[in-house]
Short mmCIF file of C-alpha atoms in Angstrom, two decimals:
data_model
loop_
_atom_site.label_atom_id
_atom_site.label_comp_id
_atom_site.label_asym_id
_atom_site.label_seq_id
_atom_site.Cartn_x
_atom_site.Cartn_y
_atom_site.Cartn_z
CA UNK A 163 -16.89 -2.12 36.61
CA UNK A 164 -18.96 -2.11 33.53
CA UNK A 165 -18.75 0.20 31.02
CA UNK A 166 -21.40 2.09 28.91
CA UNK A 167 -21.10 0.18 25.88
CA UNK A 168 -20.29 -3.32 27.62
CA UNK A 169 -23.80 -3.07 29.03
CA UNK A 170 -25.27 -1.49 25.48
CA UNK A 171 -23.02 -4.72 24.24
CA UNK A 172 -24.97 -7.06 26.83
CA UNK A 173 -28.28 -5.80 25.80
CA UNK A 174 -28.00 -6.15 22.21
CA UNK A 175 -26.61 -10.15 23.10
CA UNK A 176 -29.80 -10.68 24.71
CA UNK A 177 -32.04 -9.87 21.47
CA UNK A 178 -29.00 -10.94 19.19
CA UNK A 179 -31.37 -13.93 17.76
CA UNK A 180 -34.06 -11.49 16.71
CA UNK A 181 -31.22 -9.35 14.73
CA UNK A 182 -29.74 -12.13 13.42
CA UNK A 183 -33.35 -13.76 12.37
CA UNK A 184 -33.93 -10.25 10.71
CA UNK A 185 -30.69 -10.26 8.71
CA UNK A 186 -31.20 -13.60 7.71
CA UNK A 187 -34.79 -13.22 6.68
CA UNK A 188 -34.89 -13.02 2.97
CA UNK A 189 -38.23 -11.01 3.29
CA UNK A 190 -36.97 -8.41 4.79
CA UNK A 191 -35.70 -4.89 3.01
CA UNK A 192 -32.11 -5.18 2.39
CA UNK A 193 -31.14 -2.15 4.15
CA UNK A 194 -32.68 -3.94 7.21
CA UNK A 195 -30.37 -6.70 6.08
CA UNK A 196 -27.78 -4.49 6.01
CA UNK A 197 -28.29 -2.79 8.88
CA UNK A 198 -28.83 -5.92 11.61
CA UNK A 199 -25.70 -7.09 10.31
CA UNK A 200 -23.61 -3.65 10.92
CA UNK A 201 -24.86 -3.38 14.69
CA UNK A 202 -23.11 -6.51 15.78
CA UNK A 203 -20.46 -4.04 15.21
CA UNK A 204 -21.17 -1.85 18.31
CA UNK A 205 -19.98 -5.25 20.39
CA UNK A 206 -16.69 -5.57 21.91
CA UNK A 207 -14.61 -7.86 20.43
CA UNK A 208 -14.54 -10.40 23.11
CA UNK A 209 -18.35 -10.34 22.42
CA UNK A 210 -18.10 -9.76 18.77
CA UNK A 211 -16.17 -13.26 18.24
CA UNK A 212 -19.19 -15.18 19.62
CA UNK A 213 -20.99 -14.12 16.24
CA UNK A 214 -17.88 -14.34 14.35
CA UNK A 215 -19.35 -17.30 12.80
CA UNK A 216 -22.76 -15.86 11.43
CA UNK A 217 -20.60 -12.71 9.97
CA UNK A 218 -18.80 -15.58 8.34
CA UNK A 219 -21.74 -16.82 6.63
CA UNK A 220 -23.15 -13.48 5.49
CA UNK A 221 -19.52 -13.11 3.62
CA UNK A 222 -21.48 -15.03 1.02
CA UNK A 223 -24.86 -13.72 0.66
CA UNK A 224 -26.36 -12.41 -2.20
CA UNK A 225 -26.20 -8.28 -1.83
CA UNK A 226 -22.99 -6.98 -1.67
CA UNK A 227 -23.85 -3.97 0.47
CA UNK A 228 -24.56 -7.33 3.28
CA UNK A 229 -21.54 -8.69 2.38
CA UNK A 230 -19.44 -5.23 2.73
CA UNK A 231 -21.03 -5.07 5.92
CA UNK A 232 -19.71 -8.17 7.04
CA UNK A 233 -16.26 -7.61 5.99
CA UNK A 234 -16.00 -4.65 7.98
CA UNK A 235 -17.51 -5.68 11.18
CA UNK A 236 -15.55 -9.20 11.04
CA UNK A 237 -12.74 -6.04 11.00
CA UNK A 238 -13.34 -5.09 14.79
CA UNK A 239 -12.50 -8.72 15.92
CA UNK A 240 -9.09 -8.78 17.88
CA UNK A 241 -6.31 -9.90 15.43
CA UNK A 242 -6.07 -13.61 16.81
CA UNK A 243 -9.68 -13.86 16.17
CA UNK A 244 -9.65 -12.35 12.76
CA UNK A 245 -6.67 -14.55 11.66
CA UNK A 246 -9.04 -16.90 11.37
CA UNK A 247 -10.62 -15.67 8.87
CA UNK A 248 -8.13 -14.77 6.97
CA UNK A 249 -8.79 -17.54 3.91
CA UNK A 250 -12.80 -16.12 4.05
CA UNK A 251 -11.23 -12.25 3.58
CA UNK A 252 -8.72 -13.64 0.71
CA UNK A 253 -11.88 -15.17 -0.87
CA UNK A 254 -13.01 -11.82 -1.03
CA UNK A 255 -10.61 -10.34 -2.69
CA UNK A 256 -12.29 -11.54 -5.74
CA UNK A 257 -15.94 -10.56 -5.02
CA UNK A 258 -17.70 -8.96 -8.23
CA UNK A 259 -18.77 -5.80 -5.88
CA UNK A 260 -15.76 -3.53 -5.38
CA UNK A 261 -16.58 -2.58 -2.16
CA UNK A 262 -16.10 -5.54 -0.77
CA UNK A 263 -13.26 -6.11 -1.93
CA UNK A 264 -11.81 -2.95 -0.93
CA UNK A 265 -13.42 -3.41 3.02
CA UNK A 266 -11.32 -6.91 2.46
CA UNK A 267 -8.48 -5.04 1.82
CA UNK A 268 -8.61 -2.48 4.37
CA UNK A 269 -9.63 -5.55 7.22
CA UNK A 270 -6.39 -7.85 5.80
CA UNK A 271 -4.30 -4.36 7.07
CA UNK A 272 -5.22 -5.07 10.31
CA UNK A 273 -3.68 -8.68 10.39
CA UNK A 274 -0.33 -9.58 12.02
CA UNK A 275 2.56 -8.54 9.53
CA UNK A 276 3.41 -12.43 9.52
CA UNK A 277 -0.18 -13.30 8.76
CA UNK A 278 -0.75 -10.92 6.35
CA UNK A 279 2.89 -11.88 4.63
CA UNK A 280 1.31 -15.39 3.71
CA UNK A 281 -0.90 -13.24 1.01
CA UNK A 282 1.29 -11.04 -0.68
CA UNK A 283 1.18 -12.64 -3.62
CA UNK A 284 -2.46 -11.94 -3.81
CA UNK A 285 -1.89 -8.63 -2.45
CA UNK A 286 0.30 -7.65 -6.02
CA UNK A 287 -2.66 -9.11 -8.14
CA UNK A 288 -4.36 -6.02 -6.64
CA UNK A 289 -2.69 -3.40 -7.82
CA UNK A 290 -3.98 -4.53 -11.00
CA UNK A 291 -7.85 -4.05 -9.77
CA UNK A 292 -10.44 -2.29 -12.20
CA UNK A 293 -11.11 0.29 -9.34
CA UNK A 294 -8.88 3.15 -7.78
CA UNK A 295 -10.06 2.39 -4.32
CA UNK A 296 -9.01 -1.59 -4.57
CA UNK A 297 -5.51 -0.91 -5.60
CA UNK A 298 -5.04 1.86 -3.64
CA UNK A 299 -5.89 -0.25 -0.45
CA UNK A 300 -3.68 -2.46 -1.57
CA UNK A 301 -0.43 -0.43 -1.91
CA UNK A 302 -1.21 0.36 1.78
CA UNK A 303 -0.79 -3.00 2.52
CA UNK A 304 2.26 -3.70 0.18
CA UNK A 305 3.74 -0.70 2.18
CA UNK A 306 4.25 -2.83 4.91
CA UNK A 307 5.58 -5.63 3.75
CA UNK A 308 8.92 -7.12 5.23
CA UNK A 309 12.46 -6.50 3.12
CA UNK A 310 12.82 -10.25 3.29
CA UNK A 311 9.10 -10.35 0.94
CA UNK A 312 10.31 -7.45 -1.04
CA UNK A 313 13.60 -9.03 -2.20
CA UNK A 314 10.59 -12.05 -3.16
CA UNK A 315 8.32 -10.47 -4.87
CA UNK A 316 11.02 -7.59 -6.36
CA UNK A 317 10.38 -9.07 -9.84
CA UNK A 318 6.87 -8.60 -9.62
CA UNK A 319 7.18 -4.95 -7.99
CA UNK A 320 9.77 -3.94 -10.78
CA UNK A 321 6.49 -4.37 -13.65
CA UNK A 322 4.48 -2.33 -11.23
CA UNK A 323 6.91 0.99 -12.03
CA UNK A 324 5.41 1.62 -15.50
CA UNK A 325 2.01 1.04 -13.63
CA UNK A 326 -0.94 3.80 -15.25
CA UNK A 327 -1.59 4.32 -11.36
CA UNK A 328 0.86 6.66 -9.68
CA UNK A 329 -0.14 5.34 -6.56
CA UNK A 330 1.20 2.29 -7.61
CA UNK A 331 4.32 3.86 -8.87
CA UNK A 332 5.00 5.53 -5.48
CA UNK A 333 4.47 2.53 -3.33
CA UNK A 334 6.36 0.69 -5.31
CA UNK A 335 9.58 2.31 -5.23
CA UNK A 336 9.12 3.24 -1.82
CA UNK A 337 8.50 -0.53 -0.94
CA UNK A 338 11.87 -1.31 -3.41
CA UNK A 339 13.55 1.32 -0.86
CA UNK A 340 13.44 -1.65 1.51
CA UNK A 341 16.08 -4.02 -0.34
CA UNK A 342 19.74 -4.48 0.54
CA UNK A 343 22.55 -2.60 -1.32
CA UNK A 344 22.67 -5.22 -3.88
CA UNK A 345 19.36 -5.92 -4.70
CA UNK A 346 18.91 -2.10 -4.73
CA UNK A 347 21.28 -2.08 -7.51
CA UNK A 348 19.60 -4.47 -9.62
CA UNK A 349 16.30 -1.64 -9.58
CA UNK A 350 18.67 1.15 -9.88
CA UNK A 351 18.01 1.35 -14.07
CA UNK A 352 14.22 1.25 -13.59
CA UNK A 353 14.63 3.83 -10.84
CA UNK A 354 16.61 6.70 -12.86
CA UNK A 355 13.99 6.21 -15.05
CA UNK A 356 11.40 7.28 -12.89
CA UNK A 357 12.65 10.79 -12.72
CA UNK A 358 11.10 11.84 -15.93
CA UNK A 359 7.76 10.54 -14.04
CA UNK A 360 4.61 12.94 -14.64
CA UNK A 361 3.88 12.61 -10.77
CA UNK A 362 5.83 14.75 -8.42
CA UNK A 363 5.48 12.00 -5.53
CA UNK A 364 7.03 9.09 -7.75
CA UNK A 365 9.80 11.47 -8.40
CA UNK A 366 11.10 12.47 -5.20
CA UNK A 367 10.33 9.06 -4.15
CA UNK A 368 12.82 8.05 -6.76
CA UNK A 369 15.26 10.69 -5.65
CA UNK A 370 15.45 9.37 -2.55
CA UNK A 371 16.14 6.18 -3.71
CA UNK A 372 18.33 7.10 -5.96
CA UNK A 373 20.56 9.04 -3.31
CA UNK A 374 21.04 5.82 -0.99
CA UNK A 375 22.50 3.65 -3.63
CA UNK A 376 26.08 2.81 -2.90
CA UNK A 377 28.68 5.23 -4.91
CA UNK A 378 29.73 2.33 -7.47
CA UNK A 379 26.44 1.79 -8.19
CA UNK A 380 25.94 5.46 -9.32
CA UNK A 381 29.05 5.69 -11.27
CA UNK A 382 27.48 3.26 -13.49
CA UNK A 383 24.53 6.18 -14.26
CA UNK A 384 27.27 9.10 -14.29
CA UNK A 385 26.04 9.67 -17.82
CA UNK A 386 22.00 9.58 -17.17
CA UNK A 387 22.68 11.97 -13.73
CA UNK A 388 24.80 14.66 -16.00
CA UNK A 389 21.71 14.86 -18.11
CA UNK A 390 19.25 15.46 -15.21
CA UNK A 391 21.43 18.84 -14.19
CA UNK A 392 18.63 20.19 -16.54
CA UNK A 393 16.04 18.56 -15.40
CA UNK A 394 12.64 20.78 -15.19
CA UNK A 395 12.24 19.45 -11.32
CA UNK A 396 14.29 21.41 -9.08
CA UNK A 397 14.40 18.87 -6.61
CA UNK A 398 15.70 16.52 -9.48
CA UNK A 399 18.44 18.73 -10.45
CA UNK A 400 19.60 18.90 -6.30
CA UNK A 401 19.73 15.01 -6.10
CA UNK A 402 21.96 14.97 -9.63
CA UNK A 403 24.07 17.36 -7.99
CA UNK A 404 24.41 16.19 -4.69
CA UNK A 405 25.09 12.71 -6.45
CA UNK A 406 27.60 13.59 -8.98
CA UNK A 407 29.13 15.48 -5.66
CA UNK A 408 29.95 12.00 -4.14
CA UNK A 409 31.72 10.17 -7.48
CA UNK A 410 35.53 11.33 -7.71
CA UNK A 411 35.62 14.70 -8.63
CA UNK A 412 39.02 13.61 -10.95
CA UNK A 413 35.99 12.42 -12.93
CA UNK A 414 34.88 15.22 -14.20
CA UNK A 415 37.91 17.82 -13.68
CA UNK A 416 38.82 18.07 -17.72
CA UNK A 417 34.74 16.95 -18.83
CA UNK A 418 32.76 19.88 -20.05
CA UNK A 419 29.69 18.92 -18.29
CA UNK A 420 31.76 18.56 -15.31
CA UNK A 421 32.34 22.70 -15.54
CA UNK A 422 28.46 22.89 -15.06
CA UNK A 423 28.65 20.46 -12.26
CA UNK A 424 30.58 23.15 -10.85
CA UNK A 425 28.85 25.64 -11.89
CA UNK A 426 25.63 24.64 -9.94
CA UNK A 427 26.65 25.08 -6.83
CA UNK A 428 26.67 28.97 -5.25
CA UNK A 429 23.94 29.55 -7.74
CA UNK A 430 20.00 28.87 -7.64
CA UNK A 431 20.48 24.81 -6.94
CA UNK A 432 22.45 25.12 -3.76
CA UNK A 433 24.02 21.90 -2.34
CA UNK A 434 23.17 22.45 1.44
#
């Protein structure tokens, strides 16, 4: 049985060469451009991929609102048909209007993880975008990348720690949370470091990296952790103490700062 927008979807197929003759038409306004390009997007996708073509096209005209447009209507096709596509959206990534490379962005998020692992490469050349929105897109997407393309790219992500953009800080780590024991350990430096972050986020995110590392791996830092039992971030100090908690306490039995190791807990810092 037909549904209410399968038969809007019908109509708008049978006058679909007057809106496509209108957002074609150079003479026309360009929000009228604009706008006969956006209501191919009230199609099912089925429907939709018959005009995947012509979206296609407009990818390259000359207004970027037309071209935004495009991005994020090609962005309702079902995955199989976007894939596609996927070289036309990477082209985009470098469009001189920012909004269409963010709506590239955002449309690339809805690819297969396999496809979209193919562009991750161009993915990290995004965090390094002139606008907020852009990079922040792409740490979405970096987000989701496979442990197998982390331990790849974990060279590339380790520069992105001492990024200006916390938001590229936090995904970062969080996507470095992904990597095996030993790989985890080779981050583990640039990670302590990260607790004297100004962002609150990047810090616990650190934390909770920091916490999962394997015990010989933090006995290396035993030095850098004492130092963080003053650390102005209570949840900073908790993560030194649970920490230092799992390294031999023999350790620390005749070390001064080991007294205030023991002196935390019972007191405003409780280990729970």
């Amino acid at each position: 049985m037909p549904t209410e927008q399968s038969e809007v979807s019908s109509e708008l197929l049978g006058v679909g060469e007057n809106t496509r003759f209108l957002a074609e038409s150079e003479g026309a306004y360009g929000d009228a451009r604009e706008a006969a390009v956006a209501v191919l997007g009230i199609l099912e996708p089925a429907e939709l991929a018959r005009h995947a073509a012509f979206l296609s096209s407009r990818l390259e005209h000359s207004e970027g609102n037309v071209r935004q447009v495009a991005v994020q209507v090609l962005g309702k096709l079902h995955p199989a048909d976007l894939a596609k596509y996927s070289d036309r959206l990477l082209a985009k990534l470098g469009d001189s209007h920012g909004g269409v490379r963010q709506a590239a962005l955002e449309v690339m998020g809805k690819l297969e993880a396999a496809e979209l692992a193919q562009h991750s490469a161009a993915l990290l050349l995004k965090l390094e975008d002139s606008q907020t929105g852009v990079r922040q897109a792409a740490v979405e997407l970096l987000g989701r990348l496979e442990s197998a393309l982390v331990v790849q790219n974990s060279g590339a992500l380790r520069a992105k720690l001492k990024h200006s953009d916390w938001h590229v800080r936090l995904v970062t780590v969080e996507a470095l949370s992904k990597l095996g024991p030993a790989d985890r350990a080779t981050q583990s430096g640039a990670v302590l470091a990260l607790l004297e972050d100004s962002n609150e986020d990047v810090r616990q995110a650190a934390v909770r990296l920091l916490v999962d590392l394997e015990t010989a791996e933090l006995a290396r830092h035993s030095v850098g952790l004492l130092a963080k039992l003053d650390h102005r971030d209570r949840g900073v100090r908790l993560a030194a103490v649970q920490v230092l908690e799992r390294l031999d306490p023999k350790r620390w039995a005749d070390d001064q700062k080991g007294c205030r190791l023991a002196s935390r807990f019972g007191q405003d810092d409780p280990v729970t």
